[in-house]
Short mmCIF file of C-alpha atoms and ligand atoms in Angstrom, two decimals:
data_model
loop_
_atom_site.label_atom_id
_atom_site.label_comp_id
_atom_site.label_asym_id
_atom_site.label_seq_id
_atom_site.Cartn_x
_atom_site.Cartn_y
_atom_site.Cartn_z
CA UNK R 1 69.89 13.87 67.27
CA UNK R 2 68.53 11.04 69.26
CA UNK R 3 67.44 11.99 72.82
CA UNK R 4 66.55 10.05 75.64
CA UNK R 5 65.03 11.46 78.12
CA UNK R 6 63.82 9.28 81.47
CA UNK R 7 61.98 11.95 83.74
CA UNK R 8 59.36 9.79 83.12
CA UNK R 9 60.36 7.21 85.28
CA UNK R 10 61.90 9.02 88.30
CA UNK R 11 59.30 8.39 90.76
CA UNK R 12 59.34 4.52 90.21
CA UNK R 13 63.00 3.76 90.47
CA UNK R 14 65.73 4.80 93.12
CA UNK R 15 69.22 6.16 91.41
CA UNK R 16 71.13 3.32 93.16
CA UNK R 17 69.07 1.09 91.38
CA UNK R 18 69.57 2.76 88.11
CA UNK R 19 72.95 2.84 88.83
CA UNK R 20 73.32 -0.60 89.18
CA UNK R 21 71.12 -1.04 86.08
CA UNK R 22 73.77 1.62 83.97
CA UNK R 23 76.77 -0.48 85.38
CA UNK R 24 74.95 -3.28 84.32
CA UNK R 25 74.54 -1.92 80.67
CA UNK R 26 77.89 -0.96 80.52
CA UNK R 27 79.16 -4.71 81.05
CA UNK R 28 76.96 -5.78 78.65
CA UNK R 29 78.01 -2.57 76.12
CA UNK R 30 81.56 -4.07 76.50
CA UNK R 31 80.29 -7.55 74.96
CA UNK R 32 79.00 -5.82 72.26
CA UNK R 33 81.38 -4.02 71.59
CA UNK R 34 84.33 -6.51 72.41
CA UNK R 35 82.20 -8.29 70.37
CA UNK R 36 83.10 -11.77 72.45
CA UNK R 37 79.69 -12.81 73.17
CA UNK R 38 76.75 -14.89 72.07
CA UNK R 39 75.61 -14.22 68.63
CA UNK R 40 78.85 -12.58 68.15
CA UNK R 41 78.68 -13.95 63.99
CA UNK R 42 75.65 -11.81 63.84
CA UNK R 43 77.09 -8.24 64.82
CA UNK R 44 77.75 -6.74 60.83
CA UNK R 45 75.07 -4.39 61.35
CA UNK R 46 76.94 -2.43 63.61
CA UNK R 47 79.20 -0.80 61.79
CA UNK R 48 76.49 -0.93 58.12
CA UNK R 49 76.08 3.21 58.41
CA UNK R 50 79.94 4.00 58.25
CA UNK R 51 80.29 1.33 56.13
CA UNK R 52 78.02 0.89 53.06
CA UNK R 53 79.29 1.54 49.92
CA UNK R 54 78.13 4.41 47.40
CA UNK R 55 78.21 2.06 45.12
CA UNK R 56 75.63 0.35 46.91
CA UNK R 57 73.45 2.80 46.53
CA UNK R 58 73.95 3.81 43.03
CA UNK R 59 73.40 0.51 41.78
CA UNK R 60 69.92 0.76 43.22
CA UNK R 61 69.33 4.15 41.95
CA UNK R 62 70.15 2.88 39.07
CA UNK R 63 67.32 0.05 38.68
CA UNK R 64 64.54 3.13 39.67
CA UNK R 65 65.97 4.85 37.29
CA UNK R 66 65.80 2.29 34.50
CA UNK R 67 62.35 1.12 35.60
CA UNK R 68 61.17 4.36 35.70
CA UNK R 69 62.32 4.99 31.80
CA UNK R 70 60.18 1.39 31.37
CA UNK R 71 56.99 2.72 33.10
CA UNK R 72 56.72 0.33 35.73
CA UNK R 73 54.52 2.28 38.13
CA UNK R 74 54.29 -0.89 41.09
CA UNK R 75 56.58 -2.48 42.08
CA UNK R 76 56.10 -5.40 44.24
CA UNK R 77 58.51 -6.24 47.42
CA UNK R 78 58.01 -9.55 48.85
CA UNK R 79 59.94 -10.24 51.89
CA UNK R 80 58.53 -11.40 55.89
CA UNK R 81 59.76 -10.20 59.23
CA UNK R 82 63.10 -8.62 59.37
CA UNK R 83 63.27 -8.83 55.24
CA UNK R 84 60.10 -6.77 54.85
CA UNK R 85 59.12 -4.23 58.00
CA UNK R 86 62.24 -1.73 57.99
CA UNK R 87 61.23 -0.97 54.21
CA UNK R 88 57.54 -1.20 55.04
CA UNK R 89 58.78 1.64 58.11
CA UNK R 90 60.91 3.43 56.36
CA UNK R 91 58.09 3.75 53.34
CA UNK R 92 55.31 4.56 55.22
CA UNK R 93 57.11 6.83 57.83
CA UNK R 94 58.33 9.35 54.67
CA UNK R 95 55.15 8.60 52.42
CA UNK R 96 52.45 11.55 52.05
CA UNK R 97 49.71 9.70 54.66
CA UNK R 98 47.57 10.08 51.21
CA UNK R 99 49.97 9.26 48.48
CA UNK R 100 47.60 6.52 47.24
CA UNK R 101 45.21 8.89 46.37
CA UNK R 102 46.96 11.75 45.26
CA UNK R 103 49.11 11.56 41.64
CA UNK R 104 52.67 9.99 42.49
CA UNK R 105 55.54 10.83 40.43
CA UNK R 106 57.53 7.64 40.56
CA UNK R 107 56.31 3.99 41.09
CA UNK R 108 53.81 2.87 43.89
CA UNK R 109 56.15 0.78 46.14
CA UNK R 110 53.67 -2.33 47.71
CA UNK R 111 54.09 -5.83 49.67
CA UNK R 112 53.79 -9.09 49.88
CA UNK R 113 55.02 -12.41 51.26
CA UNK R 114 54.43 -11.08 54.51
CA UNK R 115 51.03 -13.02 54.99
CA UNK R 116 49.36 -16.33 53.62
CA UNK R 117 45.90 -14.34 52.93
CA UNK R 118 44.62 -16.20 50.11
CA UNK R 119 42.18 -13.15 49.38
CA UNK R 120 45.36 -10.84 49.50
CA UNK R 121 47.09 -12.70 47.09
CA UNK R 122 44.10 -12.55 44.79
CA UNK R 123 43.50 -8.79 45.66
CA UNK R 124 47.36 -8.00 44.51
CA UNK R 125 46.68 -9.77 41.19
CA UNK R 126 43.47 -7.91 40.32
CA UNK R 127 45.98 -4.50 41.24
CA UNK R 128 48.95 -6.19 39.09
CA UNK R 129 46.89 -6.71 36.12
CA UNK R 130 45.58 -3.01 36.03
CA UNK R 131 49.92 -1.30 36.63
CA UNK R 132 53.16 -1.79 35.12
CA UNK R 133 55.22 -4.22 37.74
CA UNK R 134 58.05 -4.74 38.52
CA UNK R 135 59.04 -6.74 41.73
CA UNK R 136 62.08 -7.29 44.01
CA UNK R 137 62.44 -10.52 46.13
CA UNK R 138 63.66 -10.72 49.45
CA UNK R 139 64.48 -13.66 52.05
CA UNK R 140 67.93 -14.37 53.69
CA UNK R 141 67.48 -18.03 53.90
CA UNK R 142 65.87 -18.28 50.05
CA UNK R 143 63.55 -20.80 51.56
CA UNK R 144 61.45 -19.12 53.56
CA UNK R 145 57.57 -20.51 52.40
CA UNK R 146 55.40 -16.93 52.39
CA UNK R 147 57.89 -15.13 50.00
CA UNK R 148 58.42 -18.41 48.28
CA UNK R 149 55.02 -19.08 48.09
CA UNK R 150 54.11 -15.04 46.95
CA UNK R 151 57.04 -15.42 44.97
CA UNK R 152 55.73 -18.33 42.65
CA UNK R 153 52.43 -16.26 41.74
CA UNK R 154 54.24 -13.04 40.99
CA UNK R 155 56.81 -14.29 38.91
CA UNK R 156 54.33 -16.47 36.97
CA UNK R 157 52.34 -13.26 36.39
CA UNK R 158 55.19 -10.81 35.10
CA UNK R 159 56.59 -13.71 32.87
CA UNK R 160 53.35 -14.52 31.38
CA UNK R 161 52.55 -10.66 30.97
CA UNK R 162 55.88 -9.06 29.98
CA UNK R 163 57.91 -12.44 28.45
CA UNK R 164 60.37 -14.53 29.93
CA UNK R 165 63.58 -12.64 28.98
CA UNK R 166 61.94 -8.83 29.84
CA UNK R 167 60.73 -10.69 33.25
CA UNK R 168 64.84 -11.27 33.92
CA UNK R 169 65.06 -7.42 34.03
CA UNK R 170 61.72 -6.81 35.92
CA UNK R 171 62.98 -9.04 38.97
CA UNK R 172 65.60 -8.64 41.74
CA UNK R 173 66.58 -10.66 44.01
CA UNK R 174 68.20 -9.85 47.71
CA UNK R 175 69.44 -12.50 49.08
CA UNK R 176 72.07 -14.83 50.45
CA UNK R 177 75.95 -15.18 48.20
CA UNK R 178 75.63 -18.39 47.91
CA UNK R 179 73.04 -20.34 49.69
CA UNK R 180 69.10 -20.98 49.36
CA UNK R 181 66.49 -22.04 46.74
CA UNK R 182 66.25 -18.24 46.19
CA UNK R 183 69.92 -18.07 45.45
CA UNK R 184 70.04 -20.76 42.72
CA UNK R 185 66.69 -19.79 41.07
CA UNK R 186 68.34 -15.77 40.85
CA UNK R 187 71.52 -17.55 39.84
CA UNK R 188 69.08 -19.79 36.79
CA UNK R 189 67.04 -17.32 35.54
CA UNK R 190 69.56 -14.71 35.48
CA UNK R 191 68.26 -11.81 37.67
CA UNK R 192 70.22 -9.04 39.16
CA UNK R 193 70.89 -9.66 43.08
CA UNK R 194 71.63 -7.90 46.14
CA UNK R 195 73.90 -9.73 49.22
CA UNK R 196 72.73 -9.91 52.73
CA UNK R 197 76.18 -10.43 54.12
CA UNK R 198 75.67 -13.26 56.55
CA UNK R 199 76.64 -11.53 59.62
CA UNK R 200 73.45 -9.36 59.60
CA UNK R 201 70.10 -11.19 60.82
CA UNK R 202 66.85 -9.96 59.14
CA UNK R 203 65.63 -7.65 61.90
CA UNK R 204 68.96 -5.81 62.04
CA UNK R 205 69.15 -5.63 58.31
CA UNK R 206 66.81 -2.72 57.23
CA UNK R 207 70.11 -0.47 56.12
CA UNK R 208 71.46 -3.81 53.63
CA UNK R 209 70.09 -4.11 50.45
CA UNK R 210 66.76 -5.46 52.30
CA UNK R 211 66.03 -2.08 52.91
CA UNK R 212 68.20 0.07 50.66
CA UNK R 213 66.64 -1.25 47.72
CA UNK R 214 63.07 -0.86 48.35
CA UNK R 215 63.41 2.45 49.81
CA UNK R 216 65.16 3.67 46.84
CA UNK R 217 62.75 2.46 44.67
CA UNK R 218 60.00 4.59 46.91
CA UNK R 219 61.69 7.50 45.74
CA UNK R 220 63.18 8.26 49.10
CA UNK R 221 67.15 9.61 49.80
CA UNK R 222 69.20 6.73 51.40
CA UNK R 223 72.35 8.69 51.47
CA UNK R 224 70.51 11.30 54.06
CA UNK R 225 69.34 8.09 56.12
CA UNK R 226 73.05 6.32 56.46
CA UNK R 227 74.21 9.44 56.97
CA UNK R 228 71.68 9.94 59.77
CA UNK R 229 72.56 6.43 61.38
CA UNK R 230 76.63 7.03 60.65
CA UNK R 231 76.38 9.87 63.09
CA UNK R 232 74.09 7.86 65.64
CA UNK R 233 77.22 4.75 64.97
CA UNK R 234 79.52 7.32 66.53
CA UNK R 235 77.57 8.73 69.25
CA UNK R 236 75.85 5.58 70.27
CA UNK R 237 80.15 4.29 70.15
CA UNK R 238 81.17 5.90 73.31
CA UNK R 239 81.22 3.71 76.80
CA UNK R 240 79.71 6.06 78.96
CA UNK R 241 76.67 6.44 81.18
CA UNK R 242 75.45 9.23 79.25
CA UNK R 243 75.06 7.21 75.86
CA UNK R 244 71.14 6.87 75.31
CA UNK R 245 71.79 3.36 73.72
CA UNK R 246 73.19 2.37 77.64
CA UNK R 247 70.73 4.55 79.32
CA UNK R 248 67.67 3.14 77.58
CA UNK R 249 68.86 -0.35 77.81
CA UNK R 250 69.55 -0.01 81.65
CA UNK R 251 66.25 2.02 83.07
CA UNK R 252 63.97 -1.01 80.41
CA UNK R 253 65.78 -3.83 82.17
CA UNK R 254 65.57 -2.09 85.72
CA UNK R 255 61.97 -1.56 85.48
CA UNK R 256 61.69 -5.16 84.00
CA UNK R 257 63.08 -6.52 87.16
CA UNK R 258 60.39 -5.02 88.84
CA UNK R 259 57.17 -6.52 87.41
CA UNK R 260 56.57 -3.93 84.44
CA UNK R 261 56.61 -6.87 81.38
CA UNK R 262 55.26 -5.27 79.01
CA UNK R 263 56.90 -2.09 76.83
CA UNK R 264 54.53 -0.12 75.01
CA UNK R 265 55.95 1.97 72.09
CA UNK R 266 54.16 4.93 71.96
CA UNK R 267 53.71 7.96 68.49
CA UNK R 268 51.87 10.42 68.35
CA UNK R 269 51.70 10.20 64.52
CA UNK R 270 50.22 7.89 62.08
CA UNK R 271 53.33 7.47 60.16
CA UNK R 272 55.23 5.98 62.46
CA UNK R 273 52.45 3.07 63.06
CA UNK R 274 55.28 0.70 61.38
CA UNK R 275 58.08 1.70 63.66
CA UNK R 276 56.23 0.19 66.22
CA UNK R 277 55.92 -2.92 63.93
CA UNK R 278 59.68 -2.85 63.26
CA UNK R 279 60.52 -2.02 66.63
CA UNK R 280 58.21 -4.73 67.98
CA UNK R 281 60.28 -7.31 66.09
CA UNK R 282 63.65 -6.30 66.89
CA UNK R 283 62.82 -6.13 70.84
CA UNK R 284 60.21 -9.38 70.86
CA UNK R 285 62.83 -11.81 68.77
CA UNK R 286 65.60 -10.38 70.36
CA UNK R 287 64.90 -10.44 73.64
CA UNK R 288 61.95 -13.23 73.97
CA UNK R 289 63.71 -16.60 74.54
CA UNK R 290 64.87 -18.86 77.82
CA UNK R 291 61.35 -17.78 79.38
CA UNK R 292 62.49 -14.49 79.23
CA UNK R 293 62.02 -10.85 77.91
CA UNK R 294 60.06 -7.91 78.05
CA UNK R 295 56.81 -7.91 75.91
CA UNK R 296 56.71 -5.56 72.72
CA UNK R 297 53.59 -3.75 72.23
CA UNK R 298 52.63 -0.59 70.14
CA UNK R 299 49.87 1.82 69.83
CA UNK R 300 49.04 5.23 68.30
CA UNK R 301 47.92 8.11 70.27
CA UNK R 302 45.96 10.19 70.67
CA UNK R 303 43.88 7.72 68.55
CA UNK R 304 44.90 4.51 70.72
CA UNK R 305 44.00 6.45 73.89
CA UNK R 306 40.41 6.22 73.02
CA UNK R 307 40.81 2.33 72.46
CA UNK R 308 43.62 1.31 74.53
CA UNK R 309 43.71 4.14 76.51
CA UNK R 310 41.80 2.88 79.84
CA UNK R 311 43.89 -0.41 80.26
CA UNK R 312 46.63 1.73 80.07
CA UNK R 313 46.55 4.29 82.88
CA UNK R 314 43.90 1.76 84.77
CA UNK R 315 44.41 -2.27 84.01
CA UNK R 316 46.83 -4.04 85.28
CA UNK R 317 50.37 -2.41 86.59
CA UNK R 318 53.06 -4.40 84.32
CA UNK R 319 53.09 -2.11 81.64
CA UNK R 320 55.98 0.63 80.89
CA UNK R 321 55.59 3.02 77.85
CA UNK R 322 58.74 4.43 75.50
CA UNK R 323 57.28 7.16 73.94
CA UNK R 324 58.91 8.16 70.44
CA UNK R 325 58.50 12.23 70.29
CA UNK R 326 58.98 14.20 66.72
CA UNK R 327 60.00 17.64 68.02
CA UNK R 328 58.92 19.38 65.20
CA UNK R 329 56.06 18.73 62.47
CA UNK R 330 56.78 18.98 58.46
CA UNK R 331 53.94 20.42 57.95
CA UNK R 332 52.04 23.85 59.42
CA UNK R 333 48.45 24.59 60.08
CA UNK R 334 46.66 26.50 62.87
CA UNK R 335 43.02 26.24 64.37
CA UNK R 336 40.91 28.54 62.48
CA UNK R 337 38.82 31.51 65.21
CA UNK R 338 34.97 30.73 64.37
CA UNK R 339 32.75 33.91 65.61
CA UNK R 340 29.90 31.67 66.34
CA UNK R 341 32.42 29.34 68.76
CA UNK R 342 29.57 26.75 68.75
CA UNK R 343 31.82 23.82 69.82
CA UNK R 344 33.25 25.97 72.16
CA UNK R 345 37.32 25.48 70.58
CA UNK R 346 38.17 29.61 70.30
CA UNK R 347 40.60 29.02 72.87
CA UNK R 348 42.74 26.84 70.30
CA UNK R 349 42.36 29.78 68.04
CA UNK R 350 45.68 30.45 66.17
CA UNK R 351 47.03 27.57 67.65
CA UNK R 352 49.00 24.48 66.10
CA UNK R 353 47.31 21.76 65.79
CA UNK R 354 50.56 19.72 66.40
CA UNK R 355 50.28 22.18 70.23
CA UNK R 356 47.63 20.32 70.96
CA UNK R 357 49.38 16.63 70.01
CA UNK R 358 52.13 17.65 72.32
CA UNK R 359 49.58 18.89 75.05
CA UNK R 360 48.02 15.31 74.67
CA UNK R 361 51.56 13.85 75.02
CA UNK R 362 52.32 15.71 77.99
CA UNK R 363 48.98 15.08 79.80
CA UNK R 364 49.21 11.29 78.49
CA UNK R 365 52.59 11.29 80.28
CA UNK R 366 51.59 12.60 83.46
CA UNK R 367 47.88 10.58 83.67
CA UNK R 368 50.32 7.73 83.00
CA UNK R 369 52.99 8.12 85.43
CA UNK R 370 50.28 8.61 88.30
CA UNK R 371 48.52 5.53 86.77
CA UNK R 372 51.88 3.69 87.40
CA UNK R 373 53.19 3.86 84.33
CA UNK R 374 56.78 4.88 83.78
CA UNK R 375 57.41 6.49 80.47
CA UNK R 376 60.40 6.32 79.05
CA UNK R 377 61.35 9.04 75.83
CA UNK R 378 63.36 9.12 72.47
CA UNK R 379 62.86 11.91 70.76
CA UNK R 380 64.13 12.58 66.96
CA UNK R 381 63.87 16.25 65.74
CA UNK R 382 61.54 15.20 62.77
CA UNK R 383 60.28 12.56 60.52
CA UNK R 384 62.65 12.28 57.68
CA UNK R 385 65.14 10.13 56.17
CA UNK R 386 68.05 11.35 58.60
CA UNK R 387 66.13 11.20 61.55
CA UNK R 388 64.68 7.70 61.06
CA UNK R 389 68.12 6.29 60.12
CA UNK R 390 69.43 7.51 63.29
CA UNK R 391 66.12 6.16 65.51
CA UNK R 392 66.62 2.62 63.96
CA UNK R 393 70.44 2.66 64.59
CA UNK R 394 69.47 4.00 67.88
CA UNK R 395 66.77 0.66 68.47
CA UNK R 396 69.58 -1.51 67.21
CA UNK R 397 72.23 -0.91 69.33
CA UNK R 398 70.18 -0.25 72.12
CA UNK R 399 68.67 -3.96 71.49
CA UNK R 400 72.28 -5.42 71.40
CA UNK R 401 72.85 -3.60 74.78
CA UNK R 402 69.82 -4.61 76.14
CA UNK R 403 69.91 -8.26 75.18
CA UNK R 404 73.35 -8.92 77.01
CA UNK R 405 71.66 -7.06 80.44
CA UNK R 406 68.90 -10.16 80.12
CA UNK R 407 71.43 -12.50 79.31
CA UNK R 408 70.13 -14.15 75.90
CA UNK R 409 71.80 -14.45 73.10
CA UNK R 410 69.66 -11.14 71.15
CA UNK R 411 70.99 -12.08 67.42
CA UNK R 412 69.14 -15.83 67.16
CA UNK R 413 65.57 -16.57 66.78
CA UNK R 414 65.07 -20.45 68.05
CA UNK R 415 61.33 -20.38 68.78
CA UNK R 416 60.59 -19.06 65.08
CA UNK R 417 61.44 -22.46 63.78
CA UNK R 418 58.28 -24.11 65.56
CA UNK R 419 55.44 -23.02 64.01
CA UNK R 420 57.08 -24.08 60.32
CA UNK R 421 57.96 -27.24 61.05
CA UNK R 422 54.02 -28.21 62.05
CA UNK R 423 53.24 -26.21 59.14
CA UNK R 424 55.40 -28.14 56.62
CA UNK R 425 53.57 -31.69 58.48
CA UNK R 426 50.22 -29.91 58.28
CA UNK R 427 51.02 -29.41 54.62
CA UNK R 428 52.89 -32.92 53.71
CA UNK R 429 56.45 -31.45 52.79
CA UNK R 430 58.19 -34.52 51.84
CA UNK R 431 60.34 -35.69 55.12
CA UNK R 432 57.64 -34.45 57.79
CA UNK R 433 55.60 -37.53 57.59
CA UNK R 434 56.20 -38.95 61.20
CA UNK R 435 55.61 -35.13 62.74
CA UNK R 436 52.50 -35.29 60.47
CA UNK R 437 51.04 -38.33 62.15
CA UNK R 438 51.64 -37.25 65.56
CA UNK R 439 50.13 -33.67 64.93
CA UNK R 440 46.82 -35.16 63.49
CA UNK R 441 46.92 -37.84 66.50
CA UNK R 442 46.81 -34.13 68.68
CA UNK R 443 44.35 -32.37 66.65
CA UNK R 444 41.40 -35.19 66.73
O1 PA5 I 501 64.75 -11.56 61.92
C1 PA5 I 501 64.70 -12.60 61.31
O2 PA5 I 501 65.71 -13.29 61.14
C2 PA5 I 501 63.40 -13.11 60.71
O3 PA5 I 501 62.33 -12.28 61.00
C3 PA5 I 501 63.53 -13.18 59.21
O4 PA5 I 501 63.83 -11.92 58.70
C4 PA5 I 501 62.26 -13.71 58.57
O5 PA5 I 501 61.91 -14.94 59.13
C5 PA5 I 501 62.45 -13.87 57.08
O6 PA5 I 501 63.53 -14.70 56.80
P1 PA5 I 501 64.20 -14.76 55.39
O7 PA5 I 501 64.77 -13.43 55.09
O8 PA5 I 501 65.25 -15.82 55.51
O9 PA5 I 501 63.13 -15.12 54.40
#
């Protein structure tokens, strides 16, 4: 269901090379799958699809279901990085692009801990006050300070509004068994809670509860979407040289090693603006560390190609593309004939419109490869919950693959830690004071 194709790149590569590159992949498939080397503690998500329990799933079919009978029409997931943008992909890949505006039949699923926007935290209140909320919490570690932070305001506000003891029932936290502020607080006040098993690291953990939950909540079928990534956990299980997992991995590291840094991931459809999110953070925290690592980047065509579009085919040669294709379209309309033809389009009369996306894909592709870009493609069949459980299964293992062929360790995230700890001196967090000092010494 997953294809990858790499036409794209033929004229930049020799097949000795990419031979190399696939033997390459293949020693590093072994690690993963021998699972003997680093980050080997953090490999649970690999067998999640096959694995996940119906229960699982009824249980959180069973909160919609009992929010639903309460009214709550928002509900409120807070959660940053890997505990926040598979449900944030997965939501807005399936979502009508205009669901907002049109009636919904089931609760408006919306973020938060994801940013320290003072205005956004003010703007969700003034949109809390006007719905019927209910809100799931989500962070691994339970300390982590923007869902904390978000946290603190939310639960203030559905106490206050709905009572102490009806807040308990409101409120669900995902989280880890037994560690973490979150942890004790769920454990305190008594609210239902999901376990992120601590072999899965947030970015591989959109099919745990991080992901199950909110999704169900959206409305959307989870069943369809492990299903969709069970079948991709047995394809993408086979050591051979024609698994896409090993084929992608090898021709992004090949073309790595010569100059092209940067990967851009490429749709040709709005809704899949947070798979390039997603993916971004998978690939970028996976694969950035020890001065290494490809560069994650993401755009939208066509509308990108009128933005980003010249520094693509003409800037500087160190970019490579992976373009993610929908074969077909949900939806059907044609270009209309118009007798007066004033704008000249009759000869797109009767035609799809999504013809003319994939004409724009395929002129995009070859503009780009004679601009020096090679293009690598995955292709699903179409956007739905199948489909996109199999493309993130797909991302995953590939990443595993991929990470091993750099020779990082792909399931830690070192450099993350940085920016907090200034940020906890900045902020006078008991036990930062000498870090403080020397911080405001640098910023005078
Ligand atoms: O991939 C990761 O591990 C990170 O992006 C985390 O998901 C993110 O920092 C949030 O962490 P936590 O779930 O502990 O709040």
């Amino acid at each position: 269901m997953v294809n990858v194709n790499l036409s794209g790149c033929k004229s930049f590569v020799e097949d000795s090379q990419y031979n190399t590159f696939i033997d390459k992949a293949l020693e590093a498939y072994d690690i993963l799958e021998s699972e003997t080397g680093a980050g080997n503690d953090f490999l649970g998500w690999k067998h999640l699809p096959s694995q996940t329990p119906e229960s699982l799933i009824a249980d959180c079919e069973a909160i919609r279901d009992e929010w639903k009978a309460k009214g709550v029409d928002l509900v409120v997931v807070i959660g940053i990085g890997g505990s926040y943008l598979g449900a944030k992909c997965a939501i807005e890949a399936l979502s009508h692009s205009f669901s907002k505006q049109l009636p919904k039949n089931g609760p408006e699923v919306v973020f938060a801990g994801h940013t320290l926007s003072e205005e956004y935290a003010c703007e969700l209140m003034d949109l809390m006050q006007q719905r019927n909320v209910a809100a799931v919490v989500i962070s691994k570690s339970g300390t982590t300070t923007e869902p904390a932070v978000a946290f603190r305001y939310i639960k203030q506000y559905i106490e206050k509004t709905y009572g102490t003891q009806e807040a308990a029932s409101r409120i669900v936290a995902v989280t880890d068994a037994r560690r973490g502020a979150l942890k004790s607080l769920a454990t305190q006040e008594g609210y239902r809670t999901f376990v992120i098993e601590d072999n899965v690291g947030g970015r591989f953990s959109v099919l745990t509860p991080v992901g199950i939950l909110p999704i169900v909540l959206a409305g959307f079928d989870m069943r369809a979407m492990l299903k969709g990534a069970a079948q991709m956990e047995e394809e993408f299980g086979k050591r051979c040289a024609c698994n896409p997992a090993v084929q992608y991995a090898a021709m992004r590291n090949l073309l790595y090693s010569q100059g092209k840094k940067i990967e851009i991931l490429v749709s040709y459809n709005p809704k899949l603006q947070y798979l390039g999110e997603w993916w971004k953070q998978l690939y970028g925290e996976s694969e950035g560390k020890d001065g290494k690592g490809i560069f994650p980047a993401s755009v939208s065509f066509t509308t990108d190609l009128h933005s980003m579009g010249q520094y693509i085919q003409d800037g500087e040669r160190m970019l490579m593309e992976t373009v993610v294709t929908v074969r077909n379209s949900n939806r059907s309309m044609t270009i209309a004939e118009d007798p007066q033809n004033l704008d000249g389009l009759n000869f797109l009369s009767g035609k799809h419109i999504e013809e003319c996306n994939a004409m724009a894909e395929l002129g995009t592709k070859l503009a780009h490869i004679d601009g020096g870009v090679p293009q690598l493609a995955v292709s699903i069949e179409k956007i739905d919950e199948f489909n996109l459980g199999g493309l993130f299964y797909f991302f995953e293992k590939a990443c595993g693959i991929s990470g091993y062929i750099l020779g990082v360790n792909p399931f830690n995230q070192p450099g993350v830690e940085a920016y907090k700890k200034n940020m906890f001196a900045l902020l006078g967090k008991p036990g930062y004071e000498e870090q403080a000092k020397a911080l405001q010494e640098r910023l005078k």
